[in-house]
Amino acid sequence: MYGVVGGGLAGLSAAARLREVGHEVRVFEARDAVGGRARTVDTAGDPVERFPHYVPPTADALPSLADDLGLGDRIGRRRGRTARYRDGIVHRLDAPWERLAYPGTGIVDAVRFARLARAVRTLDDASDDGGDGSVSRTNLDATTAEGFVVDRASRTAYEGYVEPDLRAAFGDRAGDVSAAWLAEWLRSRAERDRHGAAVDYVDGSAGRLVDAIIEFIGEGAVRTGSRVTRVDPTADRGGTDPVGDDVDSDAPVSVTVETPSGRRTVDCAGVVVAGGPSTLRDVTGVDPGVEAIPGTCALVTTAEPIVDSWRVTVEPEPLPGDGDAPFGTLFAHTNLVPSERYGGEHLTYLVGRGGGPADGDDGSVRDRWLSALEDLFPSFSRVDVRSIHVARDPAAAVAAPPGERVPADLAAAGIPGVTYAGPGSHVDPFGGSPEARVAAGVAAAETVIDSGTSTDAGRVMDAETATNSGTVADSGTTVDPASERDGSGFEWG
């Protein structure tokens, strides 16, 4: 049996891949439900994700998983207008003439950046630049995004084209982010024309994908309210299983799980850790070398649309008495998916700038963010808001510095049989993208299968030789995960 720590999209994707090739699997989720960022909230029509879940047209991993689960026809391609907010004006940026008219840039910088963008989009695998200005994967990840664009285009090109989106995603950490982010950013905008950007969306929300995965792996494979506190390939597994399962003392990896009924030790053939960098550090003791950036998102329901574009990046600018806008991006969901799907109501995501406010309960977040909306858009009034749902993700993004990645296979760190599928990995270096999270989960599952963990006796384990067992290590310890909330009203994997 293989274990998966974390029931978000990465963890569920890993579980689905393990189950697909015939292995028994258990997903351990600390909260009361799986899904992570893909968990949904009810509307007057279809449910909708608590964080936006849009997929670029170049995506492969999520559509492939959807096909395998019989949901391929549920992913529909749509086109949404994109814009940037600056100095009180929403500037459209889809058509070439709209980008040229954007304040602070001009023809020369536009040409320089367009040339650079083409080079990044056609990356090769060469290890050196070669002196001809070509871009390799190696030199792309050898510097920051800021340094890369400034050196190869201009400071104005960076500030006008790249920095607003970079700051919207990473906030004050924008200057630390590797230039490898540019490739991901440009791919997500690969199919944009004067009518807007192409984007895929799961009809009826990504919650359909979560439900399909649970059905595929079996509801019995999911253990909610089960907080993993330790993953250890050398732990003492002596004792008696309280539920009568056989204890496999030769299993190469043990998982210590705290549940409302006590602490248990579960033996696994391999483990995928699908939480954030702090989860990896807490359960294995391995320092991943990268830090997660928390994220805050508010889903606002109104009678009329707030903006007329689908995605609006908000440039940092002072607001009356309250600093910069606390959110970096608006996604007007019902400018992409018809409002009729939601009972005629209009839904807008406000996504925090590199995490949004670090402190404050939901009430203070709602008040500050709605005030910011009123300051930015004079036609908007909070009296028109029908509902607002605040959600938080402790690992919404990772400002991965140049060359810093968490390896998928942790054998080199002294933990054979354990792989990492969280943000900051080679497959999902920056976090935030549902496509990358699915890809990271699948890759970590395949890695843990291929690694073939050996026991001290040298025997190779597989899913058929390990059983789901538990040992009472401390019958006096009882943890109620439901009492450990993040203050948002939502619980995350």
Coordinates of C-alpha atoms in Angstrom, one line a residue:
M1 CA 0.0 0.0 0.0
Y2 CA 1.2 3.5 -0.9
G3 CA 0.5 6.5 1.2
V4 CA -0.2 10.1 0.1
V5 CA 0.1 13.0 2.5
G6 CA -2.4 15.7 1.5
G7 CA -5.7 15.6 -0.3
G8 CA -5.4 18.6 -2.7
L9 CA -5.2 18.2 -6.5
A10 CA -1.6 17.1 -6.3
G11 CA -2.2 14.4 -3.7
L12 CA -5.4 13.1 -5.4
S13 CA -3.6 13.0 -8.8
A14 CA -0.8 11.0 -7.3
A15 CA -3.4 8.6 -5.7
A16 CA -5.2 8.2 -9.0
R17 CA -1.9 7.4 -10.8
L18 CA -0.9 4.9 -8.2
R19 CA -4.4 3.2 -8.3
E20 CA -4.3 3.3 -12.2
V21 CA -1.3 1.0 -12.2
G22 CA -2.9 -1.4 -9.7
H23 CA -1.6 -0.3 -6.3
E24 CA -3.6 0.1 -3.2
V25 CA -3.4 3.7 -1.9
R26 CA -4.4 5.7 1.2
V27 CA -4.8 9.5 1.1
F28 CA -4.3 11.2 4.5
E29 CA -6.0 14.6 4.8
A30 CA -5.9 16.6 8.0
R31 CA -9.1 18.6 7.2
D32 CA -12.6 17.3 7.0
A33 CA -12.7 17.0 3.2
V34 CA -10.3 16.7 0.3
G35 CA -9.9 18.9 -2.7
G36 CA -7.7 21.7 -1.4
R37 CA -8.0 24.8 -3.6
A38 CA -10.5 22.9 -5.8
R39 CA -13.1 22.7 -3.0
T40 CA -16.2 24.4 -4.1
V41 CA -18.8 26.9 -2.7
D42 CA -22.5 26.8 -3.7
T43 CA -24.0 29.5 -5.9
A44 CA -27.5 30.1 -7.3
G45 CA -26.5 27.6 -10.0
D46 CA -23.4 25.5 -10.5
P47 CA -20.9 25.2 -7.7
V48 CA -17.6 27.1 -8.2
E49 CA -14.1 26.7 -6.9
R50 CA -13.0 28.8 -3.9
F51 CA -9.8 29.7 -5.8
P52 CA -9.9 30.2 -9.6
H53 CA -9.0 27.1 -11.6
Y54 CA -8.3 28.0 -15.2
V55 CA -6.1 25.9 -17.4
P56 CA -3.9 27.2 -20.2
P57 CA -4.5 25.8 -23.7
T58 CA -1.0 24.3 -23.7
A59 CA -1.9 22.2 -20.6
D60 CA -1.5 18.4 -20.9
A61 CA -1.5 16.8 -17.4
L62 CA -5.0 18.0 -16.2
P63 CA -6.8 17.3 -19.5
S64 CA -5.1 13.9 -19.7
L65 CA -6.3 13.0 -16.2
A66 CA -9.8 14.2 -17.0
D67 CA -9.8 12.0 -20.1
D68 CA -8.7 9.0 -18.1
L69 CA -11.6 9.7 -15.7
G70 CA -14.2 10.1 -18.4
L71 CA -14.4 13.9 -18.1
G72 CA -12.6 14.9 -21.2
D73 CA -15.7 16.4 -22.7
R74 CA -16.2 18.5 -19.6
I75 CA -13.2 20.7 -20.4
G76 CA -14.3 23.5 -22.6
R77 CA -12.2 26.2 -24.3
R78 CA -13.3 29.8 -23.8
R79 CA -11.8 33.2 -24.6
G80 CA -11.7 36.0 -22.1
R81 CA -10.5 39.6 -22.4
T82 CA -7.4 40.6 -20.4
A83 CA -6.5 44.0 -19.1
R84 CA -4.4 45.9 -16.6
Y85 CA -5.5 48.5 -14.1
R86 CA -3.4 51.6 -13.8
D87 CA -4.1 55.2 -12.6
G88 CA -7.8 54.6 -12.3
I89 CA -8.2 53.1 -15.8
V90 CA -8.7 49.5 -17.0
H91 CA -6.5 49.2 -20.1
R92 CA -7.3 46.4 -22.5
L93 CA -4.1 44.5 -23.5
D94 CA -5.2 41.8 -26.1
A95 CA -4.7 43.5 -29.4
P96 CA -1.2 44.7 -30.4
W97 CA -2.3 48.3 -30.7
E98 CA -3.8 48.0 -27.1
R99 CA -0.4 46.9 -25.7
L100 CA 1.4 49.6 -27.6
A101 CA -1.0 52.2 -26.1
Y102 CA -0.4 51.1 -22.6
P103 CA 1.2 53.9 -20.5
G104 CA 5.0 53.5 -19.9
T105 CA 5.9 51.4 -22.9
G106 CA 6.6 52.2 -26.5
I107 CA 7.4 50.6 -29.9
V108 CA 11.1 50.0 -29.1
D109 CA 10.4 48.2 -25.9
A110 CA 7.5 46.3 -27.4
V111 CA 9.8 45.0 -30.2
R112 CA 12.5 44.1 -27.7
F113 CA 10.1 42.2 -25.4
A114 CA 8.4 40.4 -28.3
R115 CA 11.8 39.2 -29.5
L116 CA 12.6 37.9 -26.0
A117 CA 9.2 36.3 -25.6
R118 CA 9.7 34.4 -28.9
A119 CA 13.1 33.1 -27.7
V120 CA 11.6 32.0 -24.3
R121 CA 8.7 30.2 -26.0
T122 CA 11.1 28.2 -28.2
L123 CA 13.5 27.0 -25.5
D124 CA 16.1 24.4 -26.3
D125 CA 17.9 22.1 -24.0
A126 CA 21.4 23.5 -24.6
S127 CA 23.4 24.1 -21.5
D128 CA 25.1 27.3 -22.7
D129 CA 23.9 30.5 -24.4
G130 CA 26.3 29.9 -27.3
G131 CA 26.8 33.7 -27.7
D132 CA 24.1 34.0 -30.3
G133 CA 21.4 35.3 -28.0
S134 CA 19.5 32.1 -27.9
V135 CA 17.8 31.1 -24.7
S136 CA 18.5 27.7 -23.0
R137 CA 16.7 26.2 -20.1
T138 CA 19.9 26.4 -18.1
N139 CA 20.5 30.1 -18.5
L140 CA 16.8 30.9 -18.1
D141 CA 17.1 29.5 -14.6
A142 CA 20.5 31.1 -13.8
T143 CA 19.1 34.5 -12.9
T144 CA 16.0 36.2 -11.7
A145 CA 13.1 37.2 -14.0
E146 CA 13.9 40.8 -13.4
G147 CA 17.6 40.5 -14.3
F148 CA 16.8 38.4 -17.3
V149 CA 14.4 40.8 -18.9
V150 CA 16.4 43.9 -18.0
D151 CA 19.6 42.4 -19.5
R152 CA 18.0 41.1 -22.7
A153 CA 15.3 43.7 -23.3
S154 CA 15.2 46.8 -21.1
R155 CA 14.2 48.1 -17.7
T156 CA 11.1 49.6 -19.2
A157 CA 10.1 46.4 -20.8
Y158 CA 10.3 44.6 -17.5
E159 CA 8.4 47.3 -15.6
G160 CA 5.7 47.6 -18.3
Y161 CA 5.2 44.0 -19.4
V162 CA 6.4 41.6 -16.7
E163 CA 6.6 43.2 -13.3
P164 CA 2.9 43.8 -12.7
D165 CA 2.0 40.2 -13.2
L166 CA 5.0 39.0 -11.3
R167 CA 4.1 41.2 -8.3
A168 CA 0.5 40.2 -8.5
A169 CA 1.6 36.6 -8.0
F170 CA 4.5 37.0 -5.6
G171 CA 4.1 40.4 -3.9
D172 CA 7.2 41.6 -2.3
R173 CA 9.1 38.4 -3.3
A174 CA 8.8 39.2 -7.0
G175 CA 12.4 40.2 -7.3
D176 CA 13.6 36.8 -6.0
V177 CA 11.7 34.7 -8.6
S178 CA 13.7 32.7 -11.2
A179 CA 13.5 33.7 -14.9
A180 CA 12.1 30.2 -15.4
W181 CA 8.8 31.7 -14.4
L182 CA 8.7 33.6 -17.7
A183 CA 8.4 30.3 -19.6
E184 CA 5.3 29.3 -17.6
W185 CA 3.8 32.8 -17.7
L186 CA 4.2 33.1 -21.5
R187 CA 2.9 29.6 -22.1
S188 CA -0.3 30.5 -20.2
R189 CA -0.7 33.4 -22.7
A190 CA 0.2 31.4 -25.8
E191 CA -3.1 31.7 -27.5
R192 CA -4.1 35.4 -27.2
D193 CA -5.4 37.6 -30.0
R194 CA -7.4 40.8 -30.2
H195 CA -10.5 38.9 -28.9
G196 CA -8.8 37.8 -25.7
A197 CA -6.9 34.9 -24.2
A198 CA -7.8 31.3 -24.7
V199 CA -8.3 29.3 -21.5
D200 CA -9.8 26.0 -20.6
Y201 CA -12.2 25.4 -17.7
V202 CA -13.9 22.3 -16.3
D203 CA -17.6 22.6 -16.9
G204 CA -19.3 22.6 -13.5
S205 CA -16.0 23.3 -11.6
A206 CA -12.9 21.3 -10.8
G207 CA -15.0 19.8 -8.1
R208 CA -16.2 17.3 -10.7
L209 CA -12.6 16.2 -11.2
V210 CA -12.2 15.7 -7.4
D211 CA -15.4 13.7 -7.2
A212 CA -14.3 11.5 -10.2
I213 CA -10.9 10.8 -8.6
I214 CA -12.5 9.8 -5.3
E215 CA -14.9 7.5 -7.2
F216 CA -11.9 6.0 -9.0
I217 CA -9.6 5.3 -6.0
G218 CA -12.6 4.4 -3.8
E219 CA -14.0 6.4 -0.8
G220 CA -12.4 4.0 1.5
A221 CA -9.0 5.1 0.3
V222 CA -9.5 8.6 1.7
R223 CA -8.8 9.3 5.4
T224 CA -10.0 12.7 6.3
G225 CA -9.4 14.1 9.8
S226 CA -6.0 12.3 9.7
R227 CA -3.0 14.6 10.2
V228 CA 0.4 13.0 9.3
T229 CA 3.0 14.1 11.8
R230 CA 5.9 12.0 10.6
V231 CA 7.1 10.0 7.6
D232 CA 10.1 7.8 8.6
P233 CA 11.8 4.9 6.7
T234 CA 13.5 3.7 9.9
A235 CA 10.8 4.0 12.6
D236 CA 10.1 1.2 15.1
R237 CA 6.9 -0.5 14.1
G238 CA 6.5 -2.8 17.0
G239 CA 3.1 -3.2 18.7
T240 CA -0.4 -4.3 18.0
D241 CA -2.8 -2.9 15.4
P242 CA -6.0 -1.7 17.2
V243 CA -8.2 -2.5 14.2
G244 CA -6.8 -6.1 13.6
D245 CA -4.9 -5.5 10.4
D246 CA -1.6 -7.3 10.0
V247 CA 1.5 -5.2 10.8
D248 CA 4.2 -5.5 8.2
S249 CA 7.3 -4.8 10.2
D250 CA 9.4 -5.1 7.0
A251 CA 7.6 -2.2 5.2
P252 CA 10.2 0.4 4.2
V253 CA 8.3 3.6 5.2
S254 CA 6.1 4.3 8.1
V255 CA 3.6 7.1 8.4
T256 CA 2.5 8.4 11.8
V257 CA -1.0 9.7 11.7
E258 CA -3.0 11.5 14.4
T259 CA -6.8 11.1 14.3
P260 CA -9.6 11.9 16.8
S261 CA -9.3 8.4 18.1
G262 CA -5.5 8.5 18.7
R263 CA -2.2 8.1 17.1
R264 CA -1.4 5.3 14.6
T265 CA 1.5 4.1 12.6
V266 CA 0.8 3.0 9.1
D267 CA 3.3 1.0 7.0
C268 CA 3.7 1.9 3.4
A269 CA 5.6 0.7 0.3
G270 CA 6.2 4.3 -0.5
V271 CA 4.9 7.8 0.3
V272 CA 4.1 10.9 -1.7
V273 CA 4.2 14.1 0.3
A274 CA 1.7 16.5 -1.5
G275 CA 1.7 19.4 0.9
G276 CA 3.7 22.6 0.8
P277 CA 7.4 23.0 1.7
S278 CA 6.5 23.4 5.4
T279 CA 4.6 20.1 5.4
L280 CA 7.6 18.4 3.9
R281 CA 9.9 19.9 6.6
D282 CA 7.5 19.0 9.4
V283 CA 6.9 15.4 8.4
T284 CA 10.3 14.4 7.2
G285 CA 12.8 16.8 8.8
V286 CA 14.2 17.7 5.4
D287 CA 14.7 21.4 4.7
P288 CA 13.3 22.0 1.2
G289 CA 15.3 25.2 0.7
V290 CA 12.3 27.1 -0.5
E291 CA 9.5 29.0 1.4
A292 CA 5.8 29.0 0.5
I293 CA 3.9 32.3 0.1
P294 CA 0.4 32.1 1.6
G295 CA -2.5 33.2 -0.6
T296 CA -5.9 34.8 0.1
C297 CA -8.8 34.9 -2.3
A298 CA -12.2 36.5 -2.0
L299 CA -15.1 35.3 -4.2
V300 CA -17.5 38.2 -4.6
T301 CA -21.1 37.8 -5.9
T302 CA -22.9 40.8 -7.3
A303 CA -26.0 41.6 -9.4
E304 CA -23.9 43.3 -12.1
P305 CA -20.3 42.7 -13.3
I306 CA -17.6 44.8 -11.6
V307 CA -15.4 45.0 -14.8
D308 CA -15.9 44.1 -18.4
S309 CA -12.8 42.0 -18.8
W310 CA -12.1 38.5 -17.6
R311 CA -8.6 39.0 -16.1
V312 CA -7.5 42.3 -14.7
T313 CA -4.0 42.7 -13.2
V314 CA -4.0 45.5 -10.7
E315 CA -0.7 47.5 -10.6
P316 CA 0.3 48.5 -7.1
E317 CA -0.8 52.1 -6.4
P318 CA -1.7 54.0 -3.2
L319 CA -5.3 53.9 -2.0
P320 CA -6.8 56.5 0.4
G321 CA -5.3 55.8 3.8
D322 CA -4.8 52.1 3.3
G323 CA -1.6 51.5 1.2
D324 CA -1.7 49.5 -2.0
A325 CA -4.6 47.3 -3.2
P326 CA -4.5 44.1 -1.2
F327 CA -5.2 42.0 -4.2
G328 CA -3.2 41.8 -7.4
T329 CA -5.6 40.2 -9.8
L330 CA -9.4 40.2 -10.5
F331 CA -10.9 37.3 -12.4
A332 CA -14.4 38.2 -13.5
H333 CA -15.5 34.5 -13.8
T334 CA -18.8 35.3 -15.3
N335 CA -17.1 37.2 -18.1
L336 CA -15.7 33.8 -19.1
V337 CA -18.5 31.4 -18.1
P338 CA -22.0 32.8 -18.7
S339 CA -23.7 34.1 -15.6
E340 CA -26.8 32.0 -16.4
R341 CA -24.8 29.0 -15.1
Y342 CA -24.9 30.7 -11.7
G343 CA -28.5 31.9 -11.6
G344 CA -27.8 35.1 -13.3
E345 CA -25.4 36.3 -10.6
H346 CA -21.9 37.7 -11.4
L347 CA -18.9 36.1 -9.7
T348 CA -15.5 37.8 -9.3
Y349 CA -12.4 36.4 -7.8
L350 CA -10.0 38.8 -6.0
V351 CA -6.7 37.1 -5.6
G352 CA -4.3 38.4 -3.0
R353 CA -1.0 40.1 -3.9
G354 CA 1.5 37.5 -2.8
G355 CA -0.7 36.3 0.1
G356 CA -2.8 39.4 0.9
P357 CA -3.1 40.5 4.5
A358 CA -1.1 38.3 6.8
D359 CA -3.4 38.8 9.8
G360 CA -7.0 39.5 10.4
D361 CA -10.2 37.5 10.5
D362 CA -12.6 37.1 7.7
G363 CA -14.5 40.2 8.7
S364 CA -11.5 42.5 8.5
V365 CA -10.4 40.9 5.2
R366 CA -13.9 41.5 3.7
D367 CA -14.0 45.1 4.9
R368 CA -10.6 46.0 3.6
W369 CA -11.0 44.3 0.2
L370 CA -14.4 45.7 -0.5
S371 CA -13.1 49.2 0.5
A372 CA -10.3 48.7 -2.0
L373 CA -12.8 47.8 -4.7
E374 CA -14.8 50.9 -4.0
D375 CA -11.6 53.0 -4.2
L376 CA -10.5 51.4 -7.5
F377 CA -13.9 51.3 -9.2
P378 CA -16.1 54.3 -8.2
S379 CA -19.1 52.7 -9.9
F380 CA -18.9 49.7 -7.5
S381 CA -20.6 49.8 -4.1
R382 CA -20.5 47.2 -1.4
V383 CA -24.2 47.5 -1.0
D384 CA -24.5 45.6 -4.3
V385 CA -22.6 42.6 -2.9
R386 CA -24.8 39.6 -2.4
S387 CA -22.1 37.4 -0.8
I388 CA -18.4 37.3 -0.3
H389 CA -16.4 34.1 0.6
V390 CA -12.9 34.3 1.9
A391 CA -10.5 31.4 1.4
R392 CA -6.8 31.0 2.3
D393 CA -4.1 28.7 1.1
P394 CA -0.9 28.5 3.2
A395 CA 1.1 27.4 0.1
A396 CA -0.4 29.3 -2.7
A397 CA 2.9 30.0 -4.4
V398 CA 6.7 29.6 -4.1
A399 CA 9.0 32.3 -5.0
A400 CA 11.6 29.8 -6.3
P401 CA 15.0 31.6 -6.6
P402 CA 17.3 30.7 -9.5
G403 CA 18.3 27.1 -9.5
E404 CA 16.4 26.2 -6.3
R405 CA 14.1 23.2 -6.6
V406 CA 12.9 20.5 -4.3
P407 CA 13.8 17.1 -5.8
A408 CA 10.9 14.7 -6.4
D409 CA 12.9 11.7 -5.1
L410 CA 14.0 12.3 -1.5
A411 CA 16.3 9.2 -1.4
A412 CA 19.4 11.5 -1.7
A413 CA 18.1 13.3 1.5
G414 CA 18.2 10.0 3.3
I415 CA 14.5 9.2 2.9
P416 CA 14.2 6.4 0.3
G417 CA 10.7 5.6 -0.8
V418 CA 9.4 9.1 -0.3
T419 CA 8.7 11.6 -3.1
Y420 CA 7.6 15.3 -3.1
A421 CA 4.6 16.6 -5.1
G422 CA 4.2 20.1 -3.6
P423 CA 4.9 23.6 -4.9
G424 CA 8.6 24.3 -5.3
S425 CA 9.4 21.0 -7.0
H426 CA 10.9 20.7 -10.5
V427 CA 7.5 20.0 -12.0
D428 CA 5.6 22.7 -10.0
P429 CA 8.3 25.2 -9.2
F430 CA 6.1 28.2 -8.5
G431 CA 2.7 26.8 -7.3
G432 CA -0.7 28.2 -8.0
S433 CA -1.4 26.5 -11.3
P434 CA -3.9 23.5 -11.2
E435 CA -2.2 22.1 -14.3
A436 CA 1.2 22.1 -12.5
R437 CA -0.2 20.6 -9.3
V438 CA -1.8 17.7 -11.3
A439 CA 1.5 17.2 -13.2
A440 CA 3.5 17.2 -10.0
G441 CA 1.2 14.6 -8.4
V442 CA 1.5 12.3 -11.3
A443 CA 5.2 12.7 -11.6
A444 CA 5.8 12.0 -7.9
A445 CA 3.6 8.9 -8.1
E446 CA 5.6 7.5 -11.0
T447 CA 8.8 8.3 -9.3
V448 CA 7.9 6.5 -6.0
I449 CA 6.8 3.5 -8.1
D450 CA 10.0 3.5 -10.2
S451 CA 12.3 4.0 -7.2
G452 CA 11.6 0.5 -5.8
T453 CA 12.4 1.1 -2.2
S454 CA 14.4 -1.5 -0.4
T455 CA 14.2 -2.6 3.2
D456 CA 17.2 -3.1 5.5
A457 CA 17.2 -6.7 4.4
G458 CA 17.5 -5.6 0.8
R459 CA 14.0 -6.8 -0.2
V460 CA 12.2 -4.6 -2.8
M461 CA 8.7 -3.7 -1.7
D462 CA 5.6 -3.0 -3.8
A463 CA 2.0 -2.3 -3.1
E464 CA 1.1 -6.0 -2.8
T465 CA 3.7 -6.7 0.0
A466 CA 2.6 -3.8 2.3
T467 CA -0.7 -3.5 4.1
N468 CA -2.5 -0.7 5.7
S469 CA -1.7 -1.2 9.4
G470 CA -1.6 0.8 12.5
T471 CA 0.1 0.7 15.8
V472 CA -1.0 2.6 18.9
A473 CA 2.1 4.6 19.7
D474 CA 0.6 6.8 22.4
S475 CA -3.0 6.0 23.3
G476 CA -3.1 9.1 25.5
T477 CA -2.7 11.4 22.5
T478 CA -5.9 12.5 20.7
V479 CA -5.9 15.3 18.2
D480 CA -9.0 16.9 16.8
P481 CA -8.0 18.4 13.4
A482 CA -11.3 20.2 13.1
S483 CA -10.3 22.5 15.9
E484 CA -7.2 23.7 14.0
R485 CA -8.8 26.1 11.5
D486 CA -7.1 28.8 9.5
G487 CA -9.7 31.4 10.3
S488 CA -11.1 31.5 6.8
G489 CA -14.1 29.3 7.3
F490 CA -12.6 26.9 4.7
E491 CA -10.2 24.0 5.4
W492 CA -7.3 23.2 3.1
G493 CA -5.3 20.1 2.3

